[in-house]
Amino acid sequence: MSALAPRSLFAPATILSRAEAQEIAQRALTNSPAPETRVSINSSARADTRFALNQVTTSGENSDTQVTITAYDGNRAASVNTNRLDEASLAAAARQAYEIAKLVPPNPERMPELGAQSFPALQERVLSLPTPAERAAAAKIVTELARKNELIATGFIECRAGASALANSKGLFAYDSSSSVTMTSTVRSPDGTGSGWACSDGNSFDELDPATLAATAVQKARDSRSPVAIEPGRYTTILEPTATGNLVQLIVGAMQARAADEGRSFFTKPGGGNKIGLKVVDERVTLVADPDDNPSTGGGFDEDGQPLQKVVWIENGVVKNLNYDRYWAQKQGVQPTRAGGGGFRGAGRSLRMMGGTSSMAEMVKGTERGVLVTRFWYIRPVDARTILYTGLTRDGTFLIENGKVTRPIKNFRYNESPIFFLNNLEAMGPSVRVNASENLGAGGAVFMPAIKVRDFTFSSLSDAV
Amino acid sequence: MTRSRRDFLKAGATVAAGSLVATSPLLANPARVVPPLADVPRADDPAIKALMQVAIDTARSGGASYADVRVAARRQQNVNTRDRIVQGVSDTDTYGLGVRTLVDGAWGFAATSRLDKDSVANAAKAALGQARANRASQLRPVELAPTPGNQVGTWTSPIEVDPFTVAITDKVAYLLAANEAALKVKGIRNVNSSMFFLREEKSLMTSDGSYIVQTIYRTSPSMTVTAVSPDFRDFQSVQGNEIAPMGLGYEHVTNSKLAEHAPRWAELAVQKLSAKPVEPGRYDLLLHPSNLWLTVHEVIAHPTELDRALGFEANYAGTSFIAPPKDVLGKLRIGTDLLNIVGDREQKGSLGAIGWDDEAVKPVKFDIIKNGMFVDYQTTREQATMMADYYRSVGKPVRSYGCSYAQSWADVQFQRMPNVSMVPGTNDDTWESMIAKMDKGIAIVGDGSFSIDQQRYNGQFAGQVFYEVKGGKIVGQLKDVAYQFRTPEFWKSLKAIGGPRSYHLGGAFGDAKGQPGQSNSVSHGCVPSLFQQVNIINTGRTA
């Protein structure tokens, strides 16, 4: 540790231990006047460093614990959340939740609280976070390489550690802790004609690889200078793993069983019912949420306290599961889904698209004319009936001609659905971890392959670099 | 026993009157500094002010040339309903302190939710440590534009009814009545409605002598209705987003009259099922302010943020086509003479209204686009100094426009947009009169899908309801409509705008930017605007 750096506030002690979480939960439950109570605790710490124009511009640290008390009076419910953890405040929050709950009409869809659950122990992890000096040093690896190449680096390092717990008056107690880190950088040419991007993602600071990240972003910035315009249209397209993740994760967000059954989803079957058991994409596509992909110290659980389990959403192109909450599962006579809430628009904390064996070089070599995409940006829904999204390519878009990457091209806007292009699949690479969130924050674990698809629809050109 | 607010103030005053020492029973026990939830402390409590002074003193004695500290108590309430069911009622309350230090021209920030003397001092020390570590790669030290300093004052959103004093039963009844009105329309299968309220009490102390206390309210009622075709082959939704979030109190909910509007939105959703798919091509396009506010937000407000123009947002939110500053300031024509845009934090009821920004700068109303020409960026104290040479050359003072904001006590402040609004025309035109003047084209109400590139050139925007207009009359609905454009050409196709009577405030409750991402709330005033021969695409495809 550098002598410059004080000990980070993000020592593991700032994250609630299992015993501390249990103690807070017990105090909240004991002081609750409601017949039934749920306590949800989220303890988090964040350390981040931001750089731009080849220097660190700011960095920050914070930590906080939020406690949400949900009071039930029969089928009436209300929640109060506070970050004041003293006994009086928790008691006041519980009272307030109960007072509000008594005023709310009964919810006939309310499911009873679960009793004690059994959680499998997952991988142990030390929840340490880096010091400001360690983060600044990582940033400097990128900024120095950019400077040496007469380029301009901008980027972000975010490190998070957290613990969450769920308890209720029926004896349930669940605890989980985890950490995640991410580093991303966009390197641009001073004349504003070239831009390259790269990311490094993991669960601990040691997993980051700033040197490889810097080399990739710098090389892309150099290669992407002075792009030429080519006509919009349908192109054979190679999506790097981040670009694949940007769009493929959108499928999972659309897999709510209730919306499908009620006719408000791509997964609605024309005429009624849903598409479970139907083939919707190429048979090589398998999409899973697996707790082992984002392991933590305590074993994962969902918002109701159910232990997480591996969920296969699509297997060999066929819809295997839709996301059933406990109410809708009971109504439909099936088991509730245990992928957990949170990331990926409600589909859990991890997502993996199973990969293939093709390398990027092989995919390029076998392409007569096509487009290579680094990542997508400003991805927004256009039509829920087809999971159609729009957005743009960004930070490294290249033309492939006769088996070679020949030149940088101007960015495109697309109007596409992962359902469409995964039906046009030609090749897949190995699945690797990427940061596929648009805000590039640390969070869930996304594993995606590079893929090659036919007839990807680019609808217009963008002048943005 | 619940401590009353009076007890808390009494205790706080006692501490403030005496010396602030670690042995103070109040400060030694953070739990007692912060009263129970039902009795959130005011940001101007003397005990809190004394703690803020601890942070400033620690920062200054640790080598900071400048420091500021914010304490915020933020309360939010959500009421969500679906069809005839209340899905959730939740109250969220968060309270804490953030401190920012400037050491040898480098920033550092740290925050804590523990409001006792030791924790606050430790946060200040942590912020100092951040700043020292960040000097390692420094190329240009931070300089701050001057302010008058010693800004002392209070400001409160101009509300009539505090939403947190309104009974939950009233709120629930209001939403369920609106849902019922929509569900009466045949073909409606799903209705969601909600209310969201925010109250943030925050105080800011700076090392140059300012002490500001503000109470900000924001209120957002909303509703979405969905119609499903009998054969389950189509579904269409309409959001009632003509009702924008506002910086007002519960009176905004009451005035929104959701139950009165709901049947109309429901009918529109049902009609959309059988609407004609749009034929792609170029059309004259009349945009209602409830649609245009979002376009203004994305293609004018964001690219005129100076941090984007200089490259600070390149890794996430992007840069700007209105750059580099030396080439565009006072030189770049963005639209026709009809286009006038101002930055304004004073507009009553707007989401971005405040008395001072998070650097204790009192914002002013300023021109961003004048008669179609770009004339200035949005700035903070740090950013204004980066433009010092330009400002001096044109005789403008080097000063911040008051655009510094942090979403909470736990986040560092940085450049965020104020309300960025169109200036109405000098005519008497309204939405209806402009439709009557249209020969053939499309008129769009409400905002929908929106996407824009990282320099804000290529935009694709949709809406809620798309009307086909022929011979000055609406002849039916269209569907699967989106307009695509290149920003400079778009504003140069602006042919007519409405007058003051047609002015309408749209708004974004959660506008994301920065790393880590932060959320800002802003309003955008607009008038109906007619654009010539805009590219319309059909977004419908078959799965």
Short mmCIF file of C-alpha atoms in Angstrom, two decimals, chain A residues 224 259 306:
data_model
loop_
_atom_site.label_atom_id
_atom_site.label_comp_id
_atom_site.label_asym_id
_atom_site.label_seq_id
_atom_site.Cartn_x
_atom_site.Cartn_y
_atom_site.Cartn_z
CA SER A 224 -10.71 3.42 -35.91
CA ALA A 259 -47.02 -10.91 -19.27
CA GLN A 306 -36.05 -18.49 -1.87
#
